[in-house]
mmCIF file of C-alpha atoms in Angstrom:
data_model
loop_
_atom_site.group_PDB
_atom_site.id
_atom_site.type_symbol
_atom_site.label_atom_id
_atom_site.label_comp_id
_atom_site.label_asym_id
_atom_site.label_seq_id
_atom_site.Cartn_x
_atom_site.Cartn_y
_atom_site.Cartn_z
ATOM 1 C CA UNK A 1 76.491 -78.616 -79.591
ATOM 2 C CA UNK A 2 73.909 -81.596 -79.715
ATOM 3 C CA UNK A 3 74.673 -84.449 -81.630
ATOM 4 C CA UNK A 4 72.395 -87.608 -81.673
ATOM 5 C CA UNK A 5 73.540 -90.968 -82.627
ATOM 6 C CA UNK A 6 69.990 -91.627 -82.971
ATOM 7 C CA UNK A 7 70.063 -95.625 -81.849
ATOM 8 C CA UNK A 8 66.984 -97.436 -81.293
ATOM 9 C CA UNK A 9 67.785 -96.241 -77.718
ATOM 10 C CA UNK A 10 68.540 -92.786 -77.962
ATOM 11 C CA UNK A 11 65.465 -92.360 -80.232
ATOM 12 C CA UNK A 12 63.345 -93.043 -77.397
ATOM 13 C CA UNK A 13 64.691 -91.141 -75.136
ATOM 14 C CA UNK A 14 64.542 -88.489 -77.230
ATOM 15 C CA UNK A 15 60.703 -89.159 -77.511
ATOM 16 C CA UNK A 16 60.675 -89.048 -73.791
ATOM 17 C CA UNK A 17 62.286 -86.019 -73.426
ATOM 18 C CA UNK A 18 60.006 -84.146 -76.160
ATOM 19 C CA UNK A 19 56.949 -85.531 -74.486
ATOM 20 C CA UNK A 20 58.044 -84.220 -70.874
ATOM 21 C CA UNK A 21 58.995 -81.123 -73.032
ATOM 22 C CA UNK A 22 56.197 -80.207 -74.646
ATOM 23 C CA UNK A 23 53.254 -81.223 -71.442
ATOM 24 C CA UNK A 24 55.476 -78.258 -69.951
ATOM 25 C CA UNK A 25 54.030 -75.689 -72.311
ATOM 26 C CA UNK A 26 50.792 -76.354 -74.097
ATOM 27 C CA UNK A 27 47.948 -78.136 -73.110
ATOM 28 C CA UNK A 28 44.740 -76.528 -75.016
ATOM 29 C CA UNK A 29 41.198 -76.867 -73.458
ATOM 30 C CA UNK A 30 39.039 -76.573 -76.357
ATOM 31 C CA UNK A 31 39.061 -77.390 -79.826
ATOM 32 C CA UNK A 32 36.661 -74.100 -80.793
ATOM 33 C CA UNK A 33 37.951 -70.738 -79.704
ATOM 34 C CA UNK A 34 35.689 -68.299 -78.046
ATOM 35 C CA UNK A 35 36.199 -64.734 -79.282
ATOM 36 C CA UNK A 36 34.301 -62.872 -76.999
ATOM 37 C CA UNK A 37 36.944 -60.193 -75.612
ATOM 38 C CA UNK A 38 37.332 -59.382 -71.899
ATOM 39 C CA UNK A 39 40.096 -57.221 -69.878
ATOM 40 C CA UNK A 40 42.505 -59.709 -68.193
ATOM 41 C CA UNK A 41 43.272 -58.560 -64.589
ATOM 42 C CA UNK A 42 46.929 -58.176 -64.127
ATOM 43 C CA UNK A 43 49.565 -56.595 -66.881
ATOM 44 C CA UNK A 44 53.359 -56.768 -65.146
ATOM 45 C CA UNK A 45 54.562 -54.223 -68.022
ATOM 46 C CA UNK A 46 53.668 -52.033 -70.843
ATOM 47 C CA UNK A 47 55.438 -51.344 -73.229
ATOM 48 C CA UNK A 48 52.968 -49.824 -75.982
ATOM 49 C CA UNK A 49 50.999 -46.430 -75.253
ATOM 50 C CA UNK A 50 48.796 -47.896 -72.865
ATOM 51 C CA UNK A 51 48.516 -46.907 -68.909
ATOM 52 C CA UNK A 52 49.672 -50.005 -66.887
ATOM 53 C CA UNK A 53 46.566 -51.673 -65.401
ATOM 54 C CA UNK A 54 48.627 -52.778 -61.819
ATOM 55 C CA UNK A 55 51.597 -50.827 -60.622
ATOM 56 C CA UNK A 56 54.521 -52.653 -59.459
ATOM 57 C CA UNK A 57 56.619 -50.803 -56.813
ATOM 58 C CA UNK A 58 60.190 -51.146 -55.792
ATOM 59 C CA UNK A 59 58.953 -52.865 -52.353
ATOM 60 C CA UNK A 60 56.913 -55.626 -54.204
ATOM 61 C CA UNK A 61 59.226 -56.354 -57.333
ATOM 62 C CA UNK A 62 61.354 -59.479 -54.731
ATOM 63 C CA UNK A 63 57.427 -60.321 -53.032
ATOM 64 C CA UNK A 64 55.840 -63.991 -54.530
ATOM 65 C CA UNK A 65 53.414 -63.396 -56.643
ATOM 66 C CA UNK A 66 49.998 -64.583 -55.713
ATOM 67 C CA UNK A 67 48.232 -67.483 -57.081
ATOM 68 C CA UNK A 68 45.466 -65.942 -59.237
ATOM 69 C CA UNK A 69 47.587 -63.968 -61.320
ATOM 70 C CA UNK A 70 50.740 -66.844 -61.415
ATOM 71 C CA UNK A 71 48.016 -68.552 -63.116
ATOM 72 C CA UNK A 72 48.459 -66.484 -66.756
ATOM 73 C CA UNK A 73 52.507 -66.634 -66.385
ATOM 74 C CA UNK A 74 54.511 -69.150 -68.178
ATOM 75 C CA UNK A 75 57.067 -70.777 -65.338
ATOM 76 C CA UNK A 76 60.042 -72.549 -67.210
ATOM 77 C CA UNK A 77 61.865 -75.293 -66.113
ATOM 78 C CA UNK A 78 63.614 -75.165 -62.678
ATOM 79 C CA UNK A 79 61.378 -72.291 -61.196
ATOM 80 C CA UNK A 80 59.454 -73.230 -57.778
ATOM 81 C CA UNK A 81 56.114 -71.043 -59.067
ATOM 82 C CA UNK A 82 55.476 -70.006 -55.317
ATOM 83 C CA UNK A 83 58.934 -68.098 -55.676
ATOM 84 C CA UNK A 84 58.175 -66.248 -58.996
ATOM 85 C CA UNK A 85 58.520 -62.598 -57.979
ATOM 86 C CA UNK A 86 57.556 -59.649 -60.408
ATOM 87 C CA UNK A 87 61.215 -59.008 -61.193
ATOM 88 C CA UNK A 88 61.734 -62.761 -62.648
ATOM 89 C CA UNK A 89 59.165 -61.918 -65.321
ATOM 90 C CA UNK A 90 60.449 -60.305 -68.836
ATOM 91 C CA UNK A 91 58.888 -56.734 -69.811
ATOM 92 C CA UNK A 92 56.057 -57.082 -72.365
ATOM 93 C CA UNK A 93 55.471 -60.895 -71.691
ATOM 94 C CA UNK A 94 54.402 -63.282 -69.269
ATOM 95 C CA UNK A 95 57.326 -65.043 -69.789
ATOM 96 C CA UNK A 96 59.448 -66.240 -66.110
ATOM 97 C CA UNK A 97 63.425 -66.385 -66.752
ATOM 98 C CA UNK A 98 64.943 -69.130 -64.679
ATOM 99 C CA UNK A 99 68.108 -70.947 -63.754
ATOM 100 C CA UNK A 100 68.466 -72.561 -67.535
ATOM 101 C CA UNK A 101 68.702 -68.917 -69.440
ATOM 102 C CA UNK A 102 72.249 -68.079 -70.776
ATOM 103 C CA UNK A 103 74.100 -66.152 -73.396
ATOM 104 C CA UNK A 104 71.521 -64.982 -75.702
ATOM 105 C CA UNK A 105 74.058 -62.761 -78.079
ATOM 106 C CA UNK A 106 74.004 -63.635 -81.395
ATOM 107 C CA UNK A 107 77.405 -63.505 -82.643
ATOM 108 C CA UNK A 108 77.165 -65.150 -85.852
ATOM 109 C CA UNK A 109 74.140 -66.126 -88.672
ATOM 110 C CA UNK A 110 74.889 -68.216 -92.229
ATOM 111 C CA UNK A 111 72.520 -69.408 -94.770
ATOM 112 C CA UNK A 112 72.821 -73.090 -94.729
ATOM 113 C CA UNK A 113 69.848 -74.189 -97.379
ATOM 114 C CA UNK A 114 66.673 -73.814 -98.544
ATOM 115 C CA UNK A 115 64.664 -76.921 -99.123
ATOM 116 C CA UNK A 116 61.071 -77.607 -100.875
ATOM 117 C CA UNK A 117 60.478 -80.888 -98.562
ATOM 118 C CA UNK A 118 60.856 -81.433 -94.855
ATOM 119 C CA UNK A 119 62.855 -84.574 -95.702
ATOM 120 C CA UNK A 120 65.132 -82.470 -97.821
ATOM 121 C CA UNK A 121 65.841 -80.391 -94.677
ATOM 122 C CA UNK A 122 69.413 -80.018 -92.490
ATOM 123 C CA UNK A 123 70.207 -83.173 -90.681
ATOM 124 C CA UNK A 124 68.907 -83.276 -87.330
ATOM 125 C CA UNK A 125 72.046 -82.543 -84.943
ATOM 126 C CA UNK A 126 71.688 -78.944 -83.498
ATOM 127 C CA UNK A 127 68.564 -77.787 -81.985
ATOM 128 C CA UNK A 128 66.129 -74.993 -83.932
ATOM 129 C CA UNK A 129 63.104 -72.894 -83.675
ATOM 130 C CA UNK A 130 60.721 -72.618 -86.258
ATOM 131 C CA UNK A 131 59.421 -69.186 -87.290
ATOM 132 C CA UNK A 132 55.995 -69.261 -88.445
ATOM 133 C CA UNK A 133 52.893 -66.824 -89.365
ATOM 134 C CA UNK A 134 50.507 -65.409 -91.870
ATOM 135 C CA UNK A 135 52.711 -63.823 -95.022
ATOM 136 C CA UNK A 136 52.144 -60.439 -93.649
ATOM 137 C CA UNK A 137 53.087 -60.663 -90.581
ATOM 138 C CA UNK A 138 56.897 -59.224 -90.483
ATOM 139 C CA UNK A 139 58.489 -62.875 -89.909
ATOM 140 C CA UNK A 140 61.301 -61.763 -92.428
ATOM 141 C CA UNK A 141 61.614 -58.208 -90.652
ATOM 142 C CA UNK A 142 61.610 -59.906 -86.984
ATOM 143 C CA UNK A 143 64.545 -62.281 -88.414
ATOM 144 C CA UNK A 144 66.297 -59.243 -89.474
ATOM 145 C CA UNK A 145 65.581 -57.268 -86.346
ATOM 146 C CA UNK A 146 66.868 -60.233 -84.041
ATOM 147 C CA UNK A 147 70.384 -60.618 -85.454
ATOM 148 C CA UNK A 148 70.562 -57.627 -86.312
ATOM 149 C CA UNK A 149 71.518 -57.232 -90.014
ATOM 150 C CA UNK A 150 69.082 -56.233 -92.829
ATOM 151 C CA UNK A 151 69.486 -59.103 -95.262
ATOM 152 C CA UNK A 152 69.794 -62.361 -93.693
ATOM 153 C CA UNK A 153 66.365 -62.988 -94.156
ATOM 154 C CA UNK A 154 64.293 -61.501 -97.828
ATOM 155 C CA UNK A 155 62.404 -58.874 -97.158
ATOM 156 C CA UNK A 156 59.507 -57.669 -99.715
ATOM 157 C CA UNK A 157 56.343 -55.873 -100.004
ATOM 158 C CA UNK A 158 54.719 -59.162 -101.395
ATOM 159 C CA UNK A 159 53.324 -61.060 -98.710
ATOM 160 C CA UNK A 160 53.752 -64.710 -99.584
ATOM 161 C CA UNK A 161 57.269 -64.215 -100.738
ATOM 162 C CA UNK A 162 59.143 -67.186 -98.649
ATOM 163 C CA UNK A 163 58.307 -70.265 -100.671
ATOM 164 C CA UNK A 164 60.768 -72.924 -99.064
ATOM 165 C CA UNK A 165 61.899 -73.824 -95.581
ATOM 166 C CA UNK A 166 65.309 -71.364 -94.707
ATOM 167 C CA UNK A 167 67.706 -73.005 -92.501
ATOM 168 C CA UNK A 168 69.880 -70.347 -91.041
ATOM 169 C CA UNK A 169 72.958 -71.706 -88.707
ATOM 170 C CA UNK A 170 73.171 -69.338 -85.292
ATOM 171 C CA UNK A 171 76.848 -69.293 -83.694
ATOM 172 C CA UNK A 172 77.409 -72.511 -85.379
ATOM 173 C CA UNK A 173 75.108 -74.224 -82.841
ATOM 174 C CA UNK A 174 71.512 -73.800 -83.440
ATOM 175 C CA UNK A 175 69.179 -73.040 -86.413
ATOM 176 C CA UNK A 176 66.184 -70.503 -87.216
ATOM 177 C CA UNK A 177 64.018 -71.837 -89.815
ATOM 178 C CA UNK A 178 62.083 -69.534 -91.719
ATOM 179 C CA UNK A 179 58.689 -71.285 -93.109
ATOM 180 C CA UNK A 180 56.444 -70.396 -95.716
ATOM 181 C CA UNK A 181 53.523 -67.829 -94.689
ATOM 182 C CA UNK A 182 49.883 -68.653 -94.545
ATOM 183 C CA UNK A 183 46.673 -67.225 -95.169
ATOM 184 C CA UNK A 184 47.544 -64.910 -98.456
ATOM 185 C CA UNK A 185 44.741 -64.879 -100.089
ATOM 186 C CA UNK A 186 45.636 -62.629 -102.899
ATOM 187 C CA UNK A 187 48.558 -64.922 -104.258
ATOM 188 C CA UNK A 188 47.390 -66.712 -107.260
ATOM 189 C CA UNK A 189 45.838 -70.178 -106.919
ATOM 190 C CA UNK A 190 49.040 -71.774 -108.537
ATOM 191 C CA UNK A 191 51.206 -70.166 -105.963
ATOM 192 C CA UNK A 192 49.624 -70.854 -103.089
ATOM 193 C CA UNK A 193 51.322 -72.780 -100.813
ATOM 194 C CA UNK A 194 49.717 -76.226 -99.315
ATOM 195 C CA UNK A 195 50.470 -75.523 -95.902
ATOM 196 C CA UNK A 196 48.603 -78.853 -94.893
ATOM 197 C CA UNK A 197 50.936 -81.342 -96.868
ATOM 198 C CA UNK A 198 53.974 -78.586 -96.599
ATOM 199 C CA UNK A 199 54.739 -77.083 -93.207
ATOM 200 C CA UNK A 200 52.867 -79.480 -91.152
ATOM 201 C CA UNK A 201 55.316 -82.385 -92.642
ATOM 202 C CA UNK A 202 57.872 -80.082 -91.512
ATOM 203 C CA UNK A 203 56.425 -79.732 -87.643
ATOM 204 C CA UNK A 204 55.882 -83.552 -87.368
ATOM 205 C CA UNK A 205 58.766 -84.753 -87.976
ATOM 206 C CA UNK A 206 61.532 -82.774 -86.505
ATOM 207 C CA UNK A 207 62.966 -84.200 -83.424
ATOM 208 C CA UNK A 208 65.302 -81.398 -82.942
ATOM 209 C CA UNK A 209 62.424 -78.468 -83.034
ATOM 210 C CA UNK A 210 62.427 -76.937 -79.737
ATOM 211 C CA UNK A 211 59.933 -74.850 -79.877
ATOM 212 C CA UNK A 212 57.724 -72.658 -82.796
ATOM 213 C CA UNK A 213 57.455 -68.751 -82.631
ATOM 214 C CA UNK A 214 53.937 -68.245 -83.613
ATOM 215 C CA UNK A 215 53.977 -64.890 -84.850
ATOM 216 C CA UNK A 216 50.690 -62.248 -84.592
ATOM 217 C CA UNK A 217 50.192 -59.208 -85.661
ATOM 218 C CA UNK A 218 48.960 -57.065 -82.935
ATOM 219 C CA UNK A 219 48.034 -53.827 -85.400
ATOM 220 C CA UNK A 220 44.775 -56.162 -86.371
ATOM 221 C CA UNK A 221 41.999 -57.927 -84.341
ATOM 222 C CA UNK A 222 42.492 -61.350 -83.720
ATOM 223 C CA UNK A 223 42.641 -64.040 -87.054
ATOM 224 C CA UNK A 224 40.730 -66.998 -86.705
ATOM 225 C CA UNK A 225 43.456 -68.363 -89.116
ATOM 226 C CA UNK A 226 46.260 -68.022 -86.486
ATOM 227 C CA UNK A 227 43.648 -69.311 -83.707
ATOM 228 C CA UNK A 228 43.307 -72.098 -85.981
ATOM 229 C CA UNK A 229 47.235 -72.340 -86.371
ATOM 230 C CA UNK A 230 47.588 -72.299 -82.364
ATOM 231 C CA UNK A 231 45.332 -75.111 -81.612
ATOM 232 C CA UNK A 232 46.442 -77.475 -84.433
ATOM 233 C CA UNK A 233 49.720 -76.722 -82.849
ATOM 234 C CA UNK A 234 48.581 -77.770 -79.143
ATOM 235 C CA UNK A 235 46.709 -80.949 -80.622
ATOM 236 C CA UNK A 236 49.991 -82.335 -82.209
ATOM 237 C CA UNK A 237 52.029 -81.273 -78.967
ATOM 238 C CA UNK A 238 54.144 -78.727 -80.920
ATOM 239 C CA UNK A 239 55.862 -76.403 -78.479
ATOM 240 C CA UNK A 240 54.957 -72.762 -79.336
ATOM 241 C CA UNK A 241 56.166 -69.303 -78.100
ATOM 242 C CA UNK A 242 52.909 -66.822 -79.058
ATOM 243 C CA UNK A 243 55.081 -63.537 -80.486
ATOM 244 C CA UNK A 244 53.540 -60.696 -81.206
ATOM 245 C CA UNK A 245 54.557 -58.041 -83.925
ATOM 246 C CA UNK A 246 54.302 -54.574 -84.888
ATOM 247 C CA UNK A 247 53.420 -53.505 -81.471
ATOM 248 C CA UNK A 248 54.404 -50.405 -82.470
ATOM 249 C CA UNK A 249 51.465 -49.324 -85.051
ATOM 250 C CA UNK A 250 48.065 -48.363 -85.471
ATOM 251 C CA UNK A 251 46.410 -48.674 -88.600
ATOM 252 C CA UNK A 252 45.406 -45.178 -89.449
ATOM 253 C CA UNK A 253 44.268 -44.503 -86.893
ATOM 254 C CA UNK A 254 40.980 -46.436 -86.838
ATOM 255 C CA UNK A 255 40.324 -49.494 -85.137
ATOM 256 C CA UNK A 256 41.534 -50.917 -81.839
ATOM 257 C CA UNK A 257 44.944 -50.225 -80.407
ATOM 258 C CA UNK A 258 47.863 -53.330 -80.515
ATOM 259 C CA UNK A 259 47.298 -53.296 -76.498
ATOM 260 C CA UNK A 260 43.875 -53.830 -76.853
ATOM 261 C CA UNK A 261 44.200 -56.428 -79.598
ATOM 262 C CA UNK A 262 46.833 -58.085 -77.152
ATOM 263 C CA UNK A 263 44.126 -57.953 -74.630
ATOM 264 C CA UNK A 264 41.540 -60.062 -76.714
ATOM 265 C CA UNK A 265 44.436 -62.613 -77.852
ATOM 266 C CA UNK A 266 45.057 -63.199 -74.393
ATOM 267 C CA UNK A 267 41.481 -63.154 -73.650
ATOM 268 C CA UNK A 268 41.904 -66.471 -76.257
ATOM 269 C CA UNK A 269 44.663 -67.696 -74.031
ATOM 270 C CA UNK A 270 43.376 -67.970 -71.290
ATOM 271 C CA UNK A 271 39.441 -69.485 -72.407
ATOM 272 C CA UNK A 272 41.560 -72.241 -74.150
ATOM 273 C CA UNK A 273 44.592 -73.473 -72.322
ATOM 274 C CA UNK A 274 45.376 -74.752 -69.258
ATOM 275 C CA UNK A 275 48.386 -73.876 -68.712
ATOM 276 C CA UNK A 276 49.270 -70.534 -70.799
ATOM 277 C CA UNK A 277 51.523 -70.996 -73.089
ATOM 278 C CA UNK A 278 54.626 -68.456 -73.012
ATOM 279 C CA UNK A 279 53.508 -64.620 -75.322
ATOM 280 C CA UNK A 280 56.160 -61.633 -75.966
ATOM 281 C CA UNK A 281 55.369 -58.209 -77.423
ATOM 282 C CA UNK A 282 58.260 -56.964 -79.731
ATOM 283 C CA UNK A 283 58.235 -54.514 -82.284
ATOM 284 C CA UNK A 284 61.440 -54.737 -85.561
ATOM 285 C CA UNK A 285 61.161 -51.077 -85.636
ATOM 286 C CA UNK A 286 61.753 -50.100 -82.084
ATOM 287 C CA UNK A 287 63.874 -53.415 -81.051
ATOM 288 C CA UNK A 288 60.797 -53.982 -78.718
ATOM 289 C CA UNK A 289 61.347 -57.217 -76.752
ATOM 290 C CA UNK A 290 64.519 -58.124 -78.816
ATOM 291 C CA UNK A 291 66.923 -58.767 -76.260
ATOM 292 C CA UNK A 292 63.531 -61.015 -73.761
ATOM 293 C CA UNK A 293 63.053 -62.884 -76.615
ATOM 294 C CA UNK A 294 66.517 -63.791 -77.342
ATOM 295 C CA UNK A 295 66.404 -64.657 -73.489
ATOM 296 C CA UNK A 296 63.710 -66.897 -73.283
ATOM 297 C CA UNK A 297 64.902 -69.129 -76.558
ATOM 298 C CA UNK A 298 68.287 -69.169 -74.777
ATOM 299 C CA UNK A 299 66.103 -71.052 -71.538
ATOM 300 C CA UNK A 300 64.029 -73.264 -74.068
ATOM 301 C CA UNK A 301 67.507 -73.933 -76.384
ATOM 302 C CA UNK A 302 69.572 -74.745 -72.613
ATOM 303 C CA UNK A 303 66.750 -76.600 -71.064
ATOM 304 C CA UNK A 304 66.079 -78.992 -74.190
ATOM 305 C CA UNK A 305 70.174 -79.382 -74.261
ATOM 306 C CA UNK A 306 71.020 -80.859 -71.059
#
């Protein structure tokens, strides 16, 4: 369990250590996202309907991978990248697992508060990650889905319905924090939420955030409003995790398919960052990338702990 006396000295430290934290895993290119969609070259796993674009065979799963397609993996912490072999990467991600990843079971969840300011928040001893998306994007069902009980997080066909920043305690060591939606258009004007003066208060000032799980919806073309999300996000050094939902739908059968949506997202990716920030497919029907994403927070949550 972290706790920070939070001297003069210790605050910068802790500044240090965020800095060095955060140059890790996002470093955008551009401040205006190109759109324009086009097939990236290597896909380590599939999970969706989709035929797998590169077959990985028994003989190659323990051979490096080469340098062109390292490039679009994110390598954590503690990994040499010219020893990153196909079998270090998580199914439906580009995420690496290395030396830092632990016990990801999640044995225990409790409510701790709900506040309406970012100063009225939990004190900042324990480490958390910040859930965050448009209001109809599942981030109440992919709460649900992760620990694994139906009502820890409130669940409604309302998009928009989360109107205060959830603190929820996880094994008495770390937090999720469930935050407001954006981009609802339908609510009324008086119920709209100021995401500006709101959640952004809450991002930049929170020493103990390790990292933001940028939800997507993969049943729907890319948003500009998330693209917009993601690079305010890079600009203010925010650590982000891209996770992508409901990869197990199609909407009725017209438009494009979630792997093909996926495709143009990461077509986004990789026009506007440097380094590619880490991505996950999951799915809070199926379980879809439950147990990798669990994984990878455990690396981020260990990591930012030592």
């Amino acid at each position: 369990m972290w706790v920070f006396p939070f001297s003069q000295g210790a605050q910068t430290m802790l500044l240090a250590h965020r800095l060095l934290f955060t140059s890790i895993f996002l470093s955008p290119s551009s401040s205006s996202p190109s759109l324009k969609p086009q097939p990236l070259t290597l896909t380590f796993s599939n999970p969706t309907h989709a035929k797998p674009t590169r077959h990985v065979s028994p003989a190659s799963k323990t051979t490096p991978i080469m340098e062109k397609d390292r490039s679009v993996l994110f390598v954590p912490p503690g990994v040499d990248p010219d020893e990153v072999t196909p079998d270090m990467v998580l199914p439906g991600s580009n995420i690496v697992i290395g030396p830092y990843a632990g016990d990801a079971k999640i044995k225990e969840v409790v409510f701790v508060k709900s506040s309406s300011r970012a100063k009225d928040c939990p004190k900042h001893d324990r480490p958390e990650f910040a859930i965050l998306g448009r209001s109809n994007v599942g981030k109440s069902s992919l709460i649900n889905a992760l620990v694994k009980k139906k009502d820890v997080a409130l669940t409604s066909k309302k998009p928009g319905k989360t109107k205060l920043i959830n603190h929820f305690l996880v094994n008495k060591s770390w937090y999720f924090v469930d935050l407001p939606g954006y981009g609802f258009a339908k609510a009324p004007e008086a119920a709209r939420m100021d995401w500006s003066a709101f959640t952004k208060g809450f991002f930049l000032n929170r020493d103990n955030l390790v990292a933001v799980l940028l939800l997507v919806d993969a049943s729907v073309p890319p948003q500009r409003i998330d693209l917009d999300c993601a690079n305010w996000l890079g600009r203010n050094n925010i650590p982000m995790t891209f996770v992508f939902t409901k990869c197990d739908k199609m909407k009725g059968g017209k438009g494009k398919r979630p792997d093909e949506n996926l495709r143009d997202f990461k077509q986004f990716i990789a026009e506007n960052y440097k380094q590619h920030p880490p991505w996950i497919m999951t799915s809070s029907v199926t379980g879809l990338g439950r147990d990798e994403l669990l994984l990878h927070m455990s690396q981020l949550r260990n990591y930012w702990d030592q």
